[in-house]
GROMACS .gro file of N, CA and C in nm:
model
  240
    1MET      N    1   9.779  12.129   8.034
    1MET     CA    2   9.769  11.985   8.050
    1MET      C    3   9.839  11.919   7.931
    2ASN      N    4   9.939  11.838   7.960
    2ASN     CA    5  10.015  11.770   7.857
    2ASN      C    6   9.956  11.631   7.838
    3VAL      N    7   9.905  11.604   7.717
    3VAL     CA    8   9.844  11.475   7.692
    3VAL      C    9   9.940  11.377   7.625
    4TYR      N   10  10.061  11.420   7.597
    4TYR     CA   11  10.157  11.333   7.532
    4TYR      C   12  10.242  11.261   7.636
    5ASN      N   13  10.250  11.131   7.624
    5ASN     CA   14  10.333  11.050   7.712
    5ASN      C   15  10.473  11.052   7.653
    6THR      N   16  10.567  11.110   7.725
    6THR     CA   17  10.702  11.128   7.670
    6THR      C   18  10.781  10.997   7.666
    7GLU      N   19  10.740  10.896   7.742
    7GLU     CA   20  10.815  10.771   7.744
    7GLU      C   21  10.804  10.695   7.612
    8ASP      N   22  10.683  10.682   7.559
    8ASP     CA   23  10.668  10.606   7.435
    8ASP      C   24  10.601  10.686   7.323
    9GLY      N   25  10.574  10.813   7.345
    9GLY     CA   26  10.518  10.899   7.241
    9GLY      C   27  10.368  10.884   7.221
   10SER      N   28  10.302  10.807   7.306
   10SER     CA   29  10.158  10.788   7.290
   10SER      C   30  10.082  10.908   7.348
   11ILE      N   31   9.956  10.916   7.313
   11ILE     CA   32   9.870  11.023   7.362
   11ILE      C   33   9.782  10.968   7.474
   12ASP      N   34   9.783  11.036   7.588
   12ASP     CA   35   9.704  10.994   7.703
   12ASP      C   36   9.587  11.091   7.718
   13LEU      N   37   9.468  11.047   7.678
   13LEU     CA   38   9.351  11.135   7.680
   13LEU      C   39   9.284  11.142   7.816
   14MET      N   40   9.321  11.055   7.910
   14MET     CA   41   9.258  11.055   8.042
   14MET      C   42   9.329  11.143   8.142
   15THR      N   43   9.439  11.204   8.104
   15THR     CA   44   9.515  11.286   8.198
   15THR      C   45   9.428  11.402   8.247
   16GLY      N   46   9.411  11.410   8.377
   16GLY     CA   47   9.333  11.517   8.436
   16GLY      C   48   9.186  11.485   8.455
   17TYR      N   49   9.140  11.376   8.395
   17TYR     CA   50   8.998  11.342   8.405
   17TYR      C   51   8.972  11.221   8.495
   18GLU      N   52   9.074  11.169   8.559
   18GLU     CA   53   9.058  11.051   8.642
   18GLU      C   54   8.957  11.069   8.755
   19PRO      N   55   8.960  11.182   8.827
   19PRO     CA   56   8.860  11.198   8.935
   19PRO      C   57   8.717  11.200   8.885
   20TYR      N   58   8.695  11.260   8.771
   20TYR     CA   59   8.559  11.267   8.716
   20TYR      C   60   8.513  11.130   8.668
   21LEU      N   61   8.604  11.055   8.609
   21LEU     CA   62   8.571  10.921   8.563
   21LEU      C   63   8.541  10.828   8.681
   22ALA      N   64   8.621  10.837   8.787
   22ALA     CA   65   8.596  10.756   8.906
   22ALA      C   66   8.462  10.794   8.971
   23LEU      N   67   8.433  10.922   8.977
   23LEU     CA   68   8.305  10.966   9.033
   23LEU      C   69   8.189  10.916   8.948
   24ALA      N   70   8.204  10.916   8.816
   24ALA     CA   71   8.099  10.866   8.728
   24ALA      C   72   8.074  10.718   8.751
   25VAL      N   73   8.180  10.640   8.769
   25VAL     CA   74   8.163  10.497   8.795
   25VAL      C   75   8.092  10.475   8.929
   26VAL      N   76   8.130  10.550   9.031
   26VAL     CA   77   8.066  10.536   9.162
   26VAL      C   78   7.919  10.578   9.155
   27LEU      N   79   7.888  10.684   9.082
   27LEU     CA   80   7.748  10.727   9.068
   27LEU      C   81   7.667  10.624   8.989
   28LEU      N   82   7.727  10.565   8.886
   28LEU     CA   83   7.657  10.460   8.812
   28LEU      C   84   7.633  10.338   8.901
   29LEU      N   85   7.729  10.306   8.985
   29LEU     CA   86   7.711  10.196   9.078
   29LEU      C   87   7.599  10.226   9.177
   30PHE      N   88   7.597  10.349   9.229
   30PHE     CA   89   7.490  10.388   9.321
   30PHE      C   90   7.354  10.380   9.252
   31ALA      N   91   7.346  10.425   9.126
   31ALA     CA   92   7.220  10.417   9.052
   31ALA      C   93   7.179  10.273   9.028
   32ALA      N   94   7.277  10.186   9.001
   32ALA     CA   95   7.245  10.044   8.981
   32ALA      C   96   7.192   9.982   9.109
   33PHE      N   97   7.248  10.021   9.223
   33PHE     CA   98   7.197   9.972   9.351
   33PHE      C   99   7.057  10.028   9.378
   34LEU      N  100   7.036  10.154   9.344
   34LEU     CA  101   6.910  10.220   9.374
   34LEU      C  102   6.795  10.164   9.292
   35PHE      N  103   6.815  10.147   9.161
   35PHE     CA  104   6.707  10.104   9.073
   35PHE      C  105   6.696   9.953   9.060
   36GLU      N  106   6.791   9.879   9.114
   36GLU     CA  107   6.789   9.733   9.118
   36GLU      C  108   6.762   9.670   8.982
   37ARG      N  109   6.821   9.729   8.879
   37ARG     CA  110   6.809   9.672   8.743
   37ARG      C  111   6.888   9.543   8.733
   38PHE      N  112   7.004   9.539   8.800
   38PHE     CA  113   7.089   9.421   8.803
   38PHE      C  114   7.104   9.376   8.948
   39ALA      N  115   7.143   9.253   8.966
   39ALA     CA  116   7.169   9.203   9.101
   39ALA      C  117   7.285   9.283   9.162
   40PRO      N  118   7.285   9.306   9.292
   40PRO     CA  119   7.391   9.388   9.353
   40PRO      C  120   7.532   9.334   9.330
   41ASP      N  121   7.548   9.202   9.331
   41ASP     CA  122   7.682   9.148   9.309
   41ASP      C  123   7.728   9.168   9.164
   42VAL      N  124   7.636   9.166   9.069
   42VAL     CA  125   7.670   9.191   8.930
   42VAL      C  126   7.710   9.337   8.911
   43ALA      N  127   7.635   9.428   8.972
   43ALA     CA  128   7.667   9.570   8.962
   43ALA      C  129   7.803   9.601   9.025
   44ALA      N  130   7.829   9.543   9.142
   44ALA     CA  131   7.956   9.567   9.210
   44ALA      C  132   8.072   9.507   9.131
   45ALA      N  133   8.053   9.389   9.076
   45ALA     CA  134   8.159   9.327   8.996
   45ALA      C  135   8.185   9.408   8.869
   46GLY      N  136   8.080   9.463   8.811
   46GLY     CA  137   8.097   9.547   8.693
   46GLY      C  138   8.173   9.675   8.724
   47ALA      N  139   8.142   9.735   8.837
   47ALA     CA  140   8.215   9.856   8.878
   47ALA      C  141   8.360   9.824   8.909
   48ALA      N  142   8.385   9.711   8.974
   48ALA     CA  143   8.523   9.670   9.002
   48ALA      C  144   8.599   9.645   8.872
   49ALA      N  145   8.532   9.584   8.776
   49ALA     CA  146   8.596   9.560   8.646
   49ALA      C  147   8.629   9.692   8.576
   50LEU      N  148   8.538   9.789   8.585
   50LEU     CA  149   8.566   9.920   8.525
   50LEU      C  150   8.684   9.988   8.592
   51PHE      N  151   8.693   9.978   8.723
   51PHE     CA  152   8.808  10.037   8.793
   51PHE      C  153   8.938   9.971   8.751
   52ILE      N  154   8.935   9.841   8.727
   52ILE     CA  155   9.056   9.772   8.681
   52ILE      C  156   9.090   9.812   8.538
   53VAL      N  157   8.989   9.819   8.451
   53VAL     CA  158   9.012   9.855   8.310
   53VAL      C  159   9.064   9.997   8.297
   54PHE      N  160   9.010  10.088   8.375
   54PHE     CA  161   9.054  10.227   8.367
   54PHE      C  162   9.187  10.252   8.437
   55GLY      N  163   9.238  10.152   8.507
   55GLY     CA  164   9.370  10.164   8.568
   55GLY      C  165   9.371  10.226   8.706
   56PHE      N  166   9.257  10.231   8.772
   56PHE     CA  167   9.252  10.287   8.907
   56PHE      C  168   9.301  10.187   9.012
   57VAL      N  169   9.291  10.059   8.981
   57VAL     CA  170   9.339   9.954   9.070
   57VAL      C  171   9.475   9.910   9.018
   58PRO      N  172   9.579   9.924   9.099
   58PRO     CA  173   9.712   9.887   9.050
   58PRO      C  174   9.725   9.737   9.028
   59THR      N  175   9.771   9.701   8.910
   59THR     CA  176   9.796   9.561   8.877
   59THR      C  177   9.937   9.550   8.822
   60ASN      N  178   9.996   9.436   8.839
   60ASN     CA  179  10.127   9.409   8.781
   60ASN      C  180  10.134   9.260   8.750
   61GLU      N  181  10.253   9.212   8.715
   61GLU     CA  182  10.264   9.071   8.679
   61GLU      C  183  10.241   8.979   8.798
   62ASN      N  184  10.250   9.029   8.920
   62ASN     CA  185  10.226   8.948   9.038
   62ASN      C  186  10.082   8.956   9.087
   63GLY      N  187   9.998   9.031   9.022
   63GLY     CA  188   9.858   9.042   9.062
   63GLY      C  189   9.820   9.177   9.120
   64GLY      N  190   9.915   9.251   9.175
   64GLY     CA  191   9.887   9.383   9.230
   64GLY      C  192   9.786   9.380   9.342
   65ALA      N  193   9.683   9.461   9.331
   65ALA     CA  194   9.584   9.475   9.438
   65ALA      C  195   9.489   9.356   9.446
   66ILE      N  196   9.482   9.275   9.341
   66ILE     CA  197   9.386   9.165   9.344
   66ILE      C  198   9.453   9.031   9.373
   67VAL      N  199   9.578   9.034   9.414
   67VAL     CA  200   9.647   8.909   9.446
   67VAL      C  201   9.594   8.855   9.579
   68GLY      N  202   9.587   8.725   9.592
   68GLY     CA  203   9.542   8.662   9.715
   68GLY      C  204   9.397   8.624   9.716
   69HIS      N  205   9.318   8.674   9.623
   69HIS     CA  206   9.176   8.641   9.623
   69HIS      C  207   9.149   8.505   9.562
   70GLY      N  208   9.251   8.445   9.503
   70GLY     CA  209   9.234   8.312   9.447
   70GLY      C  210   9.305   8.206   9.528
   71SER      N  211   9.363   8.242   9.639
   71SER     CA  212   9.436   8.145   9.718
   71SER      C  213   9.341   8.064   9.805
   72GLY      N  214   9.388   7.945   9.844
   72GLY     CA  215   9.305   7.858   9.926
   72GLY      C  216   9.281   7.914  10.065
   73GLY      N  217   9.379   7.987  10.119
   73GLY     CA  218   9.363   8.045  10.252
   73GLY      C  219   9.250   8.145  10.257
   74MET      N  220   9.237   8.225  10.154
   74MET     CA  221   9.131   8.324  10.149
   74MET      C  222   8.994   8.257  10.141
   75ILE      N  223   8.987   8.148  10.068
   75ILE     CA  224   8.859   8.076  10.057
   75ILE      C  225   8.823   8.013  10.191
   76ARG      N  226   8.922   7.958  10.262
   76ARG     CA  227   8.894   7.898  10.392
   76ARG      C  228   8.848   8.004  10.493
   77LEU      N  229   8.904   8.123  10.484
   77LEU     CA  230   8.862   8.229  10.575
   77LEU      C  231   8.719   8.273  10.547
   78ARG      N  232   8.683   8.278  10.421
   78ARG     CA  233   8.546   8.318  10.386
   78ARG      C  234   8.445   8.213  10.428
   79ALA      N  235   8.485   8.086  10.426
   79ALA     CA  236   8.394   7.979  10.458
   79ALA      C  237   8.367   7.969  10.608
   80ALA      N  238   8.453   8.027  10.685
   80ALA     CA  239   8.438   8.015  10.832
   80ALA      C  240   8.323   8.096  10.886
   0.00000   0.00000   0.00000
């Protein structure tokens, strides 16, 4: 397992551990739903934030996977 990023010389410590990290986040989310320590929407938003921070959700300068959730059309569809 090569942990060195050859493009900029940085060290990538998450290489090879992404599936385990994603499973840990999903299990933590399941535990949060099960024990009801936090409201379900807070737990889900926290898990979504972790997926974005860890880089599992593709983002770019145009918004990536989360583009469109702030548009007026999306809000009108939800209100219907």
